[in-house]
Amino acid sequence: MKKNESACVSPLFLQEFGGLILLDLQYHIVGISAQALHLTAYNTTTFIGISMQTFFHEAFPSIDGKLTKLVKSVVLRDLPLQVISLRYGGRNYYFKCHRQGEMIYLEWEPQLKKYVSASKLNELGFLLERSYPNNWNMICKAVNSFLKYDRVFTIRIFETGQARVIAEDKPGMPAFSMHKEFAETFLPPDLLSYYNRAAYRYIPNLRKREQELYIHDTDFDMHTTQLAAMPFLHEQHLLSHGIVSVIFFPIIINGEFWGMIIGHNTQEKPLDLQNRKLCAFFVQNASSKYESSLGQRILAENTHLKQVEDILKERLYQNKTVNCAMIQSLDILREMTTADGVAIYNEGELYLHGHTPNRQTLHALVNYLGRHTRKAIFKDHNFRLNHRQHFKSKLPFAGILSYRLDEEGSYYILWFREEKQIQLTQVYPRPNKKQNRDVGASTTLHFSEENIHDTAVPWDDKDLNFVYTLREAINTSIIQKVKEKERITEELETANNELEMLTFTLSHDLKNPLSVLHSGLYYLTDKAHTLQAEKLHQWHKNLLNSIDNISDIVNNIVFLSQNKIKTFTKDPIPMNYYIRRIVQESIILHQAQHCQIKYGKLYPIWGEKSALYQIFMNIISNALKYSSSKANPQIFITSALKEDHIHYYITDNGIGIPDRQINAVFDMFNRADNALNHQGSGIGLTLVKRIMDRLGATIKINSDPSGTRVDLFFPLVTSFPVNMMQHL
């Protein structure tokens, strides 16, 4: 832009403790602060396009050559920020020059000291020592020994956007006490860019009127200069607490804005540029050391995580089922996430460790998670705050982390954290007619200290890394089990070809008489006019019953043959919820809603889930079927833990089994004389006996006219996990 060319110049705001001019790459002035403008006869519009040499000659006649050389060296030699000390008007000044994109920045401020004494350097020199501990309280104290501020403290900014004071020196201001927390509204990302774009930010006097910056380019990046005014939000907050002078040193860890060391003073506190830069250097060094120690800590945590992963994989391999391995590892699950409690939900069964909700609340919680999130891993440290209205009873936890192991939502691992009450500094906008610097004409800000409830310590990367590791270990275990079962199945299919052929041959042979019976039925129907009505009805009934019985036999034989090619792997199976579900299915099947069911303790069993289903479904179904004709049918199911086995027994008050036929109850197709009026094929107990044999278990049946008792003895492979034995 040419000299004195008319332009639209917009005023912005800078701090008043220094001056600033902005140049384009042709060394023409495009922006100027009020302090710099007052050194010349130009006004707010005529300065545009003035050459650097012309301006320097008028504003700094005794040092214009040195300033020109400084600026050109930065541009032509592509140097970073350059600082020189020059004397002008009877006073020493620091002149700083750097290039940012297509713009050159030259700013200056008074020099308060000629040099930093060796004794002052020694006060902070120990921070450079390798052996110096990474303790933010000690770093605050060391930096403040140099600044001499009323308070220096460290604030940590978390992933959630909230921030907390974690260290301080010279306490005494209640508003900035240790562990004070700020809401995410206090440090939004757009304000954080003001702090992390420079090695430090310094405001010697918040109460002094700011100077204007006149610039044609309204897209000018204010954060590039140290004279940039502080965000209005934080300025008002500090002034409301009597803070006048403030300095901020950003802490960058692994390339991320981790926090700040902040100095507060209730009186104006001029700090020489050398002092500020030295403190910034020492804070950066402390940040680097902390980053190194953090890396060592992460390495140690990863080593520990790998050890835990190996333990989990070993347990998954030994126990063959995910559920048993997880139950044995409840203490590890809780320790690795520093949770207050952990729960496992597996198809209605619950296993708890630490402080957890009650069983009713846990069932409601699992149903809620299943309906409201499809995420395999879900976390919310404000769960009670955000979701309590969906639960009838008060939630005894504030934060939750969940891992759903299957698509159906029948298996969850849940971690819980209790409430942590905090006092949080909140920021709210309020209407205001007075113009404010950067919040608009219609808005001002209100600060409040609120006690926040129903929130917990947030789940961090360390917690999530463990859950991801757990998921990987479980998935690997499942794949290994699938491969092992495929191998065993292939071997068994070869060994059982002969049995399979026999089964299908038997099925074919039984279907032949079925066709004959159908033909006979149609024949009798055609000859109905030659038979007496009563005789004809009896023929129909007998033939139809035979058809139904033969069909049952065919279906049961096919079912039995399919199960003969399977291998049973014994795992600890919880039975409390499982047996109750079988009972409900049987009641519906036999329409036995009037039957009274009583339960004792239902211990887990070492077995295979589908095999145990067949066993208990047959026995419980028989008990209901043969008791349903009684006026007051009753079933009692209980179990006992012995030294080497689990003893289950099921008793009913049904029709019983005649003494002469009790020894034949396990023979295929055998049915007691008094059971012929009830539907059945006589293969159910045969199937139960064969499955029990393959499990290495035994079955005994005792019966009389008052009812039947079935005793089942399942070997105890090893002790059950402690949590599996609770809440029987």
XYZ file of C-alpha atoms in Angstrom:
728
model
C 0.000 0.000 0.000
C 1.329 3.396 -0.966
C 2.068 6.193 1.449
C -0.964 8.045 2.802
C -3.336 5.905 0.724
C -6.863 6.074 2.160
C -7.776 2.927 4.055
C -10.297 1.606 6.537
C -8.330 1.242 9.781
C -9.876 -0.784 12.641
C -8.647 -0.247 16.201
C -7.725 -3.300 18.298
C -6.304 -3.369 21.826
C -2.827 -4.032 23.226
C -1.206 -3.737 26.615
C 0.334 -0.355 27.303
C 3.807 -1.349 28.559
C 5.425 -1.355 25.111
C 5.125 -0.302 21.482
C 4.524 -2.224 18.262
C 4.739 -1.602 14.538
C 3.791 -4.091 11.819
C 5.499 -4.180 8.434
C 4.858 -6.028 5.210
C 7.704 -7.775 3.371
C 8.352 -4.601 1.356
C 9.108 -2.847 4.676
C 5.979 -0.665 4.629
C 4.028 -0.012 7.813
C 0.601 -1.720 7.892
C -0.119 -1.453 11.615
C 0.946 0.670 14.550
C 0.243 0.926 18.283
C -0.785 4.207 19.947
C 2.578 4.479 21.758
C 4.488 4.183 18.487
C 2.183 6.567 16.676
C 2.750 9.248 19.322
C 6.456 9.289 18.420
C 5.613 10.834 15.024
C 3.346 13.424 13.449
C 1.259 10.812 11.616
C -2.367 10.135 12.545
C -4.449 6.940 12.584
C -4.913 6.890 8.823
C -1.857 8.619 7.324
C 0.669 6.097 8.695
C -0.486 3.405 6.276
C 2.182 2.614 3.685
C 4.983 4.694 5.284
C 8.378 3.087 4.626
C 10.321 1.583 7.512
C 13.305 3.898 7.029
C 11.088 7.020 6.956
C 9.303 6.017 10.141
C 12.498 5.022 11.992
C 14.199 8.283 10.991
C 11.339 10.301 12.499
C 10.564 8.165 15.552
C 14.087 6.895 16.461
C 16.553 9.253 14.762
C 19.569 8.206 16.826
C 19.137 4.455 16.358
C 17.270 4.199 13.039
C 20.181 2.486 11.284
C 20.476 -0.216 13.951
C 16.731 -0.885 13.851
C 16.756 -1.136 10.053
C 19.639 -3.614 10.227
C 17.778 -5.667 12.881
C 14.617 -5.946 10.775
C 16.409 -6.786 7.529
C 18.585 -9.428 9.209
C 15.484 -11.237 10.439
C 13.850 -11.188 6.998
C 16.812 -11.726 4.696
C 18.570 -14.333 6.843
C 15.287 -15.953 7.950
C 16.248 -15.717 11.626
C 13.931 -16.471 14.553
C 13.048 -13.851 17.155
C 15.932 -11.427 17.599
C 16.325 -9.168 20.656
C 18.734 -6.241 21.069
C 19.121 -3.603 23.756
C 19.401 0.002 22.563
C 19.512 3.297 24.415
C 17.100 5.962 23.277
C 15.864 9.170 24.895
C 18.050 8.621 27.927
C 16.672 5.138 28.628
C 17.473 1.563 27.610
C 14.898 -0.435 25.624
C 14.565 -4.014 24.392
C 13.736 -4.171 20.687
C 12.330 -7.533 19.522
C 11.805 -8.480 15.903
C 10.391 -11.601 14.244
C 8.533 -12.604 11.110
C 5.160 -14.334 11.075
C 3.982 -15.310 7.598
C 3.750 -12.186 5.427
C 4.128 -9.779 8.338
C 7.115 -8.431 10.315
C 6.684 -7.604 14.011
C 8.868 -5.031 15.755
C 7.997 -4.347 19.379
C 9.845 -2.683 22.231
C 9.608 -2.156 25.977
C 11.744 -0.484 28.673
C 14.733 -2.377 30.026
C 14.439 -2.493 33.829
C 17.845 -4.104 34.555
C 21.181 -4.167 32.789
C 21.807 -7.812 33.549
C 20.725 -10.702 35.756
C 23.133 -11.262 38.629
C 24.960 -14.540 39.106
C 23.331 -14.935 42.523
C 19.894 -14.744 40.907
C 20.871 -17.324 38.351
C 22.103 -19.606 41.116
C 18.666 -19.415 42.738
C 17.197 -21.261 39.749
C 20.259 -23.153 38.572
C 19.455 -26.223 40.636
C 16.346 -26.754 38.476
C 18.656 -27.816 35.660
C 20.216 -30.604 37.684
C 19.266 -34.095 36.588
C 18.650 -35.287 40.121
C 16.170 -32.521 40.908
C 12.754 -34.132 41.556
C 9.774 -33.391 39.320
C 7.615 -31.896 42.016
C 5.394 -29.039 40.905
C 5.176 -27.596 44.420
C 8.969 -27.291 44.562
C 9.083 -25.845 41.039
C 6.493 -23.208 42.000
C 8.563 -22.324 45.044
C 11.783 -22.092 43.045
C 10.241 -19.898 40.322
C 8.622 -17.652 42.905
C 11.943 -17.164 44.639
C 12.884 -15.360 41.438
C 9.585 -13.568 40.679
C 8.751 -12.532 44.269
C 4.998 -12.693 43.522
C 2.287 -13.088 46.149
C 1.466 -16.493 44.738
C 2.771 -18.903 42.112
C 0.750 -22.036 41.378
C 0.425 -24.832 38.827
C -2.880 -25.522 37.136
C -3.523 -28.830 35.336
C -5.919 -28.885 32.348
C -7.675 -32.230 31.766
C -9.168 -33.898 28.702
C -12.648 -32.936 29.886
C -11.748 -29.244 29.652
C -11.872 -28.806 33.419
C -8.798 -27.567 35.267
C -7.479 -27.955 38.814
C -4.791 -26.293 40.928
C -2.291 -29.060 41.739
C 0.612 -27.121 43.305
C 1.279 -23.678 44.791
C 3.697 -21.464 46.655
C 2.721 -18.843 49.220
C -0.918 -19.749 49.934
C -3.173 -17.116 51.412
C -5.726 -16.319 48.743
C -8.785 -18.512 49.405
C -10.044 -18.039 45.863
C -6.965 -19.795 44.509
C -6.427 -22.481 47.117
C -5.046 -25.924 46.376
C -7.323 -28.319 44.484
C -9.592 -25.487 43.321
C -11.309 -26.537 40.097
C -12.565 -24.612 37.075
C -15.335 -25.624 34.683
C -14.621 -26.158 31.001
C -16.392 -22.839 30.327
C -13.524 -21.049 32.065
C -10.791 -22.410 29.778
C -12.399 -23.020 26.364
C -10.066 -23.982 23.469
C -10.262 -20.538 21.823
C -8.928 -18.894 25.000
C -6.242 -21.504 25.561
C -4.650 -20.525 22.246
C -3.735 -17.184 23.848
C -1.511 -18.984 26.384
C 0.037 -21.775 24.341
C 1.219 -19.574 21.468
C 4.051 -18.017 23.464
C 6.741 -19.019 25.962
C 4.970 -16.839 28.524
C 2.228 -14.211 28.856
C 2.826 -11.179 31.059
C 0.475 -8.419 32.195
C 2.190 -5.997 34.616
C -0.973 -4.032 35.455
C -4.505 -5.219 34.662
C -5.958 -1.894 35.799
C -4.130 0.300 33.311
C -6.020 1.424 30.236
C -4.992 -0.544 27.159
C -3.529 1.193 24.127
C -5.089 0.926 20.710
C -3.539 -0.843 17.751
C -4.438 0.614 14.345
C -4.288 -1.872 11.511
C -5.798 -2.240 8.080
C -5.865 -6.072 8.174
C -8.660 -7.097 10.552
C -7.469 -10.745 10.353
C -4.312 -9.831 12.246
C -3.271 -12.571 14.705
C -3.161 -10.786 18.070
C -1.617 -13.798 19.803
C 1.678 -13.341 17.983
C 2.796 -10.345 20.063
C 3.637 -10.303 23.766
C 1.655 -7.068 24.014
C -1.578 -8.951 23.235
C -4.264 -8.098 25.737
C -5.442 -10.808 28.104
C -8.773 -12.534 27.319
C -11.559 -10.452 28.812
C -13.011 -13.456 30.654
C -9.838 -14.093 32.662
C -9.053 -10.421 33.094
C -12.411 -9.819 34.800
C -12.010 -12.894 36.975
C -8.574 -11.804 38.201
C -9.665 -8.219 38.851
C -12.648 -9.469 40.838
C -10.157 -11.206 43.165
C -7.873 -8.194 43.530
C -5.119 -9.454 41.206
C -3.210 -6.654 39.451
C -0.061 -8.237 38.003
C 0.000 -11.719 36.455
C 2.320 -13.959 34.443
C 1.588 -17.298 32.750
C 4.059 -20.003 31.668
C 2.488 -22.765 29.522
C 3.453 -26.370 30.240
C 3.657 -28.456 27.064
C 3.913 -32.231 27.563
C 4.287 -34.554 24.555
C 3.220 -31.736 22.254
C -0.035 -31.149 24.154
C -1.049 -28.182 26.288
C -0.854 -29.854 29.724
C -1.254 -26.841 32.051
C 0.312 -23.591 33.242
C 2.448 -22.138 36.007
C 0.806 -18.852 36.977
C 2.039 -15.960 39.086
C -0.386 -13.539 40.824
C 0.394 -10.282 42.561
C -1.995 -7.808 44.183
C 0.224 -4.841 43.278
C 1.740 -3.781 39.972
C 4.880 -5.890 39.477
C 7.184 -4.866 36.608
C 9.395 -7.756 35.481
C 12.379 -7.249 33.237
C 12.378 -9.180 29.949
C 15.486 -11.117 31.022
C 13.775 -12.294 34.180
C 10.681 -13.418 32.272
C 12.675 -15.295 29.652
C 14.831 -17.009 32.267
C 11.758 -18.173 34.184
C 10.213 -19.391 30.912
C 13.386 -21.333 30.194
C 13.382 -22.993 33.601
C 9.680 -23.873 33.300
C 10.346 -25.410 29.887
C 13.211 -27.391 31.368
C 10.990 -28.580 34.223
C 8.335 -29.548 31.644
C 10.916 -31.502 29.687
C 12.042 -33.361 32.813
C 8.444 -34.083 33.763
C 7.775 -35.375 30.244
C 10.781 -37.681 30.590
C 9.636 -38.964 33.991
C 6.114 -39.340 32.596
C 7.532 -41.449 29.800
C 9.291 -43.653 32.369
C 6.062 -43.913 34.336
C 4.128 -44.875 31.229
C 6.791 -47.470 30.413
C 6.431 -48.913 33.938
C 2.634 -48.895 33.594
C 2.873 -50.661 30.234
C 5.191 -53.257 31.743
C 2.696 -53.834 34.550
C -0.139 -53.949 32.018
C 1.720 -56.603 30.023
C 2.196 -58.679 33.191
C -1.517 -58.414 33.968
C -2.346 -59.293 30.369
C -0.247 -62.479 30.651
C -2.080 -63.422 33.862
C -5.467 -62.900 32.214
C -4.477 -64.904 29.134
C -3.263 -67.760 31.329
C -6.537 -67.782 33.250
C -8.547 -67.643 30.040
C -6.601 -70.624 28.728
C -6.828 -72.679 31.917
C -10.527 -72.099 32.595
C -11.670 -72.467 29.007
C -14.494 -69.959 29.566
C -14.341 -66.193 29.677
C -16.782 -65.998 32.575
C -14.765 -68.160 34.965
C -11.526 -66.320 34.129
C -13.169 -62.933 34.682
C -14.706 -64.003 38.000
C -11.308 -65.161 39.224
C -9.869 -61.794 38.142
C -12.360 -59.394 39.744
C -9.651 -57.954 41.976
C -7.431 -57.282 38.952
C -10.303 -55.683 37.037
C -10.875 -53.284 39.915
C -7.212 -52.543 40.641
C -6.260 -51.741 37.042
C -8.957 -49.068 36.715
C -8.760 -47.737 40.293
C -12.520 -48.258 40.459
C -14.488 -48.371 43.701
C -16.337 -51.458 42.528
C -16.677 -53.873 39.610
C -19.508 -56.186 38.545
C -19.861 -58.973 35.978
C -23.278 -59.580 34.411
C -23.655 -62.892 32.577
C -27.132 -63.839 31.349
C -28.754 -62.673 34.562
C -26.039 -63.944 36.909
C -24.083 -61.269 38.810
C -20.626 -61.328 40.417
C -19.574 -58.334 42.489
C -16.398 -56.906 43.976
C -16.049 -53.704 46.004
C -18.716 -51.002 46.226
C -21.385 -51.756 43.630
C -25.140 -51.174 43.203
C -27.543 -53.833 44.485
C -28.660 -56.634 42.197
C -31.966 -55.006 41.258
C -30.255 -51.761 40.253
C -27.608 -53.657 38.282
C -30.264 -55.468 36.238
C -31.957 -52.126 35.525
C -28.594 -50.594 34.612
C -27.720 -53.361 32.133
C -31.139 -53.040 30.483
C -30.675 -49.258 30.244
C -27.212 -49.548 28.683
C -28.497 -52.111 26.208
C -31.242 -49.740 25.074
C -29.279 -46.492 24.986
C -25.828 -47.297 23.629
C -24.450 -49.655 21.012
C -20.873 -48.907 22.005
C -18.873 -51.909 23.164
C -16.983 -49.614 25.555
C -18.924 -46.809 27.257
C -17.673 -44.307 29.839
C -19.275 -41.419 31.692
C -17.890 -39.887 34.889
C -21.121 -37.859 35.167
C -23.485 -40.816 34.710
C -25.631 -40.129 37.767
C -25.791 -36.441 36.878
C -26.827 -37.173 33.294
C -29.034 -40.267 33.639
C -30.440 -40.516 37.190
C -33.949 -39.562 36.021
C -34.218 -42.911 34.211
C -33.870 -44.992 37.398
C -36.439 -45.528 40.150
C -33.917 -45.758 42.990
C -30.930 -43.508 43.680
C -27.752 -44.696 42.004
C -25.018 -45.401 44.602
C -22.299 -44.443 42.136
C -21.515 -41.363 40.047
C -19.264 -42.643 37.234
C -19.444 -45.803 35.138
C -17.225 -47.613 32.637
C -18.771 -50.588 30.827
C -17.536 -53.221 28.406
C -20.124 -55.284 26.509
C -18.617 -58.593 25.420
C -21.350 -59.702 22.999
C -23.748 -58.159 20.500
C -26.822 -59.380 22.380
C -25.918 -57.520 25.575
C -26.030 -60.656 27.729
C -22.499 -60.197 29.102
C -21.173 -56.973 30.643
C -18.228 -55.967 32.798
C -19.077 -52.792 34.735
C -16.758 -50.520 36.713
C -18.055 -47.931 39.190
C -16.658 -44.798 40.819
C -18.290 -43.050 43.723
C -19.143 -39.384 43.909
C -16.380 -36.826 44.377
C -17.772 -33.490 45.502
C -15.902 -30.488 44.136
C -16.239 -26.726 44.179
C -16.215 -25.551 40.588
C -15.756 -22.042 39.212
C -18.476 -21.544 36.599
C -18.886 -18.749 34.060
C -22.283 -17.477 32.859
C -23.142 -14.745 30.324
C -25.485 -11.959 31.442
C -27.144 -9.173 29.421
C -25.403 -5.821 29.718
C -25.762 -2.603 27.734
C -22.161 -1.536 28.374
C -19.640 -2.302 25.625
C -16.973 -4.831 26.636
C -13.726 -5.431 24.823
C -14.229 -8.894 23.342
C -17.562 -10.229 24.530
C -19.885 -7.918 22.608
C -22.156 -5.055 23.541
C -24.984 -7.134 24.950
C -23.105 -9.590 27.176
C -21.100 -9.502 30.377
C -19.859 -12.371 32.511
C -20.845 -13.697 35.915
C -18.600 -15.981 37.984
C -19.917 -18.343 40.613
C -18.491 -20.973 42.927
C -20.735 -24.055 42.797
C -20.577 -27.299 44.758
C -20.852 -30.013 42.110
C -22.445 -33.328 43.051
C -23.151 -36.572 41.183
C -19.801 -36.599 39.408
C -16.746 -38.827 39.760
C -13.065 -38.772 38.854
C -12.967 -39.015 35.023
C -11.879 -42.242 33.342
C -8.523 -41.597 31.664
C -6.363 -43.188 28.968
C -4.800 -45.575 31.479
C -8.247 -46.999 32.317
C -9.230 -47.323 28.663
C -5.895 -48.919 27.712
C -6.568 -51.669 30.239
C -10.074 -52.284 28.848
C -8.682 -52.422 25.298
C -6.028 -54.896 26.472
C -8.704 -56.956 28.216
C -10.817 -57.017 25.059
C -7.855 -58.142 22.966
C -7.010 -60.944 25.427
C -10.625 -62.174 25.441
C -10.913 -62.076 21.641
C -7.646 -64.000 21.281
C -8.885 -66.580 23.784
C -12.187 -67.013 21.943
C -10.409 -67.535 18.616
C -8.148 -70.163 20.190
C -11.147 -71.979 21.660
C -12.953 -71.960 18.329
C -9.920 -73.461 16.588
C -9.553 -76.096 19.303
C -13.218 -77.054 19.070
C -13.000 -77.249 15.283
C -10.084 -79.667 15.603
C -11.863 -81.842 18.162
C -15.088 -81.801 16.152
C -13.245 -82.946 13.032
C -11.693 -85.855 14.923
C -15.010 -86.838 16.477
C -16.881 -86.659 13.185
C -14.493 -89.249 11.755
C -14.764 -91.499 14.833
C -18.574 -91.312 14.895
C -19.356 -91.926 11.215
C -20.483 -95.446 12.036
C -22.735 -94.250 14.847
C -24.206 -91.555 12.609
C -24.989 -94.073 9.892
C -26.679 -96.339 12.436
C -28.766 -93.436 13.724
C -29.997 -92.370 10.309
C -30.716 -95.990 9.370
C -32.806 -96.371 12.529
C -34.638 -93.158 11.690
C -35.382 -94.449 8.195
C -36.653 -97.785 9.527
C -39.019 -96.066 11.956
C -40.424 -93.843 9.226
C -41.489 -96.882 7.210
C -44.103 -98.059 9.765
C -45.168 -94.427 10.031
C -46.183 -94.575 6.368
C -47.946 -97.875 6.968
C -49.881 -96.401 9.882
C -50.989 -93.469 7.764
C -52.149 -95.852 5.039
C -54.026 -97.915 7.613
C -55.684 -94.812 8.990
C -56.916 -93.807 5.558
C -58.071 -97.391 4.977
C -60.090 -97.471 8.188
C -61.606 -94.138 7.316
C -62.755 -95.559 3.941
C -64.259 -98.641 5.682
C -65.976 -96.664 8.393
C -69.409 -97.817 7.231
C -68.535 -101.446 8.029
C -67.162 -100.797 11.557
C -69.018 -99.957 14.735
C -68.669 -96.323 15.834
C -66.986 -97.121 19.141
C -64.525 -99.467 17.475
C -63.813 -96.973 14.743
C -63.122 -94.223 17.302
C -60.721 -96.445 19.194
C -58.869 -97.285 15.981
C -58.485 -93.627 15.189
C -57.236 -92.772 18.664
C -54.712 -95.602 18.848
C -53.326 -95.005 15.396
C -52.962 -91.259 15.911
C -51.215 -91.816 19.272
C -48.850 -94.248 17.581
C -48.031 -91.706 14.921
C -47.263 -89.086 17.559
C -45.091 -91.492 19.550
C -43.120 -92.636 16.528
C -42.553 -89.026 15.450
C -41.236 -88.250 18.951
C -38.935 -91.252 18.764
C -37.536 -90.144 15.400
C -36.936 -86.603 16.589
C -35.281 -87.735 19.824
C -33.021 -90.218 18.058
C -31.852 -87.570 15.596
C -31.257 -85.175 18.498
C -29.291 -87.791 20.390
C -27.152 -88.601 17.355
C -26.302 -84.951 16.842
C -25.147 -84.639 20.447
C -23.011 -87.741 20.199
C -20.541 -85.967 17.899
C -19.917 -83.239 20.473
C -17.308 -83.221 23.191
C -18.068 -81.899 26.625
C -15.548 -79.462 28.098
C -16.112 -79.008 31.809
C -16.381 -75.435 32.980
C -17.911 -73.931 36.141
C -21.517 -73.131 35.200
C -23.603 -70.932 37.556
C -27.031 -72.545 38.021
C -29.054 -70.118 40.159
C -30.574 -68.123 37.311
C -30.269 -70.976 34.791
C -32.479 -73.459 36.660
C -35.141 -70.850 37.314
C -35.289 -70.159 33.579
C -35.687 -73.889 32.806
C -38.518 -74.103 35.353
C -40.364 -71.218 33.713
C -40.011 -72.814 30.266
C -41.320 -76.105 31.601
C -44.305 -74.454 33.298
C -45.289 -72.849 29.987
C -44.741 -76.107 28.080
C -46.997 -78.142 30.382
C -49.397 -75.343 31.332
C -48.549 -75.977 34.991
C -48.938 -72.482 36.380
C -50.687 -73.861 39.445
C -47.623 -75.898 40.468
C -45.739 -74.624 43.551
C -41.949 -74.415 43.066
C -39.539 -74.224 46.004
C -35.764 -73.693 45.818
C -32.875 -74.332 48.150
C -29.264 -73.392 47.482
C -28.344 -73.843 43.826
C -24.582 -74.379 43.592
C -22.638 -74.054 40.331
C -21.669 -77.233 38.457
C -18.551 -78.267 36.560
C -20.051 -79.247 33.208
C -21.105 -78.034 29.767
C -23.971 -75.582 29.448
C -26.028 -77.248 26.694
C -25.603 -80.680 28.300
C -26.803 -79.387 31.681
C -29.784 -77.800 29.944
C -30.817 -81.198 28.492
C -30.399 -82.894 31.876
C -32.396 -80.435 33.952
C -34.975 -79.740 31.241
C -35.867 -83.451 31.030
C -35.995 -84.009 34.798
C -37.852 -80.803 35.693
C -40.240 -81.288 32.773
C -41.018 -84.818 33.974
C -41.588 -83.579 37.541
C -44.088 -80.962 36.352
C -45.798 -83.274 33.871
C -46.377 -86.137 36.286
C -47.365 -83.853 39.194
C -49.783 -81.627 37.305
C -52.696 -84.052 37.828
C -52.416 -83.691 41.628
C -54.624 -81.222 43.517
C -51.635 -79.437 45.068
C -48.572 -80.151 42.894
C -45.210 -79.244 44.467
C -41.606 -79.334 43.202
C -38.513 -78.816 45.355
C -35.076 -78.188 43.808
C -31.916 -77.836 45.896
C -28.238 -78.803 46.034
C -25.399 -79.415 48.463
C -21.625 -78.990 48.290
C -19.708 -82.163 49.216
C -15.977 -82.851 49.376
C -15.656 -84.172 45.829
C -18.996 -83.456 44.144
C -22.080 -81.267 43.902
C -25.261 -83.086 44.855
C -28.519 -81.909 43.243
C -31.893 -83.416 43.966
C -35.325 -82.697 42.538
C -38.416 -84.029 44.310
C -42.063 -83.956 43.293
C -45.363 -85.236 44.651
C -46.441 -86.754 41.339
C -47.705 -90.217 40.341
C -44.388 -91.954 41.084
C -42.848 -95.009 39.332
C -43.984 -98.571 40.148
C -41.361 -100.624 42.036
C -41.265 -103.340 39.367
C -40.302 -100.798 36.686
C -37.882 -98.541 38.603
C -34.830 -100.469 37.383
C -35.806 -99.965 33.733
C -36.329 -96.184 33.782
C -33.156 -95.585 31.766
C -33.989 -98.103 29.024
C -34.795 -96.548 25.663
C -38.502 -96.380 24.820
C -39.444 -97.735 28.239
C -42.432 -96.100 29.940
C -44.026 -96.995 33.262
C -47.570 -98.376 33.168
C -49.003 -95.435 35.100
C -47.433 -92.907 32.672
C -49.185 -94.086 29.510
C -51.898 -91.440 29.833
C -49.236 -88.717 29.695
C -47.514 -87.703 26.458
C -43.974 -89.042 26.058
C -41.667 -91.354 24.110
C -39.609 -93.022 26.841
C -36.305 -91.646 25.544
C -35.828 -88.604 27.827
C -34.216 -90.370 30.796
C -32.120 -92.483 28.429
C -30.718 -89.290 26.971
C -30.105 -87.900 30.482
C -28.244 -91.054 31.533
C -25.949 -90.975 28.491
C -25.119 -87.309 28.991
C -24.425 -87.872 32.714
C -22.100 -90.740 31.810
C -20.128 -88.545 29.432
C -19.808 -85.915 32.150
C -18.505 -88.537 34.577
C -21.607 -87.879 36.709
C -24.200 -90.271 38.121
C -27.979 -90.258 38.464
C -30.232 -92.142 40.877
C -34.021 -92.249 40.999
C -36.117 -93.206 44.020
C -39.885 -93.275 43.761
C -43.084 -94.374 45.449
C -46.773 -93.547 44.956
C -46.312 -90.246 46.834
C -43.752 -88.889 44.372
C -40.269 -89.168 42.866
C -36.826 -87.979 43.877
C -33.998 -87.661 41.321
C -30.436 -87.392 42.698
C -27.667 -86.020 40.501
C -23.983 -86.220 41.465
C -21.563 -83.969 39.536
C -17.804 -84.349 40.146
C -16.001 -81.338 41.628
C -13.052 -80.678 39.285
C -11.569 -77.932 41.490
C -12.793 -75.185 43.783
C -15.156 -72.615 42.323
C -14.210 -68.900 42.191
C -15.154 -67.214 45.467
C -17.504 -64.747 43.795
C -19.376 -67.573 42.056
C -20.291 -69.032 45.452
C -21.905 -65.815 46.659
C -25.617 -64.975 46.410
C -26.687 -68.623 45.895
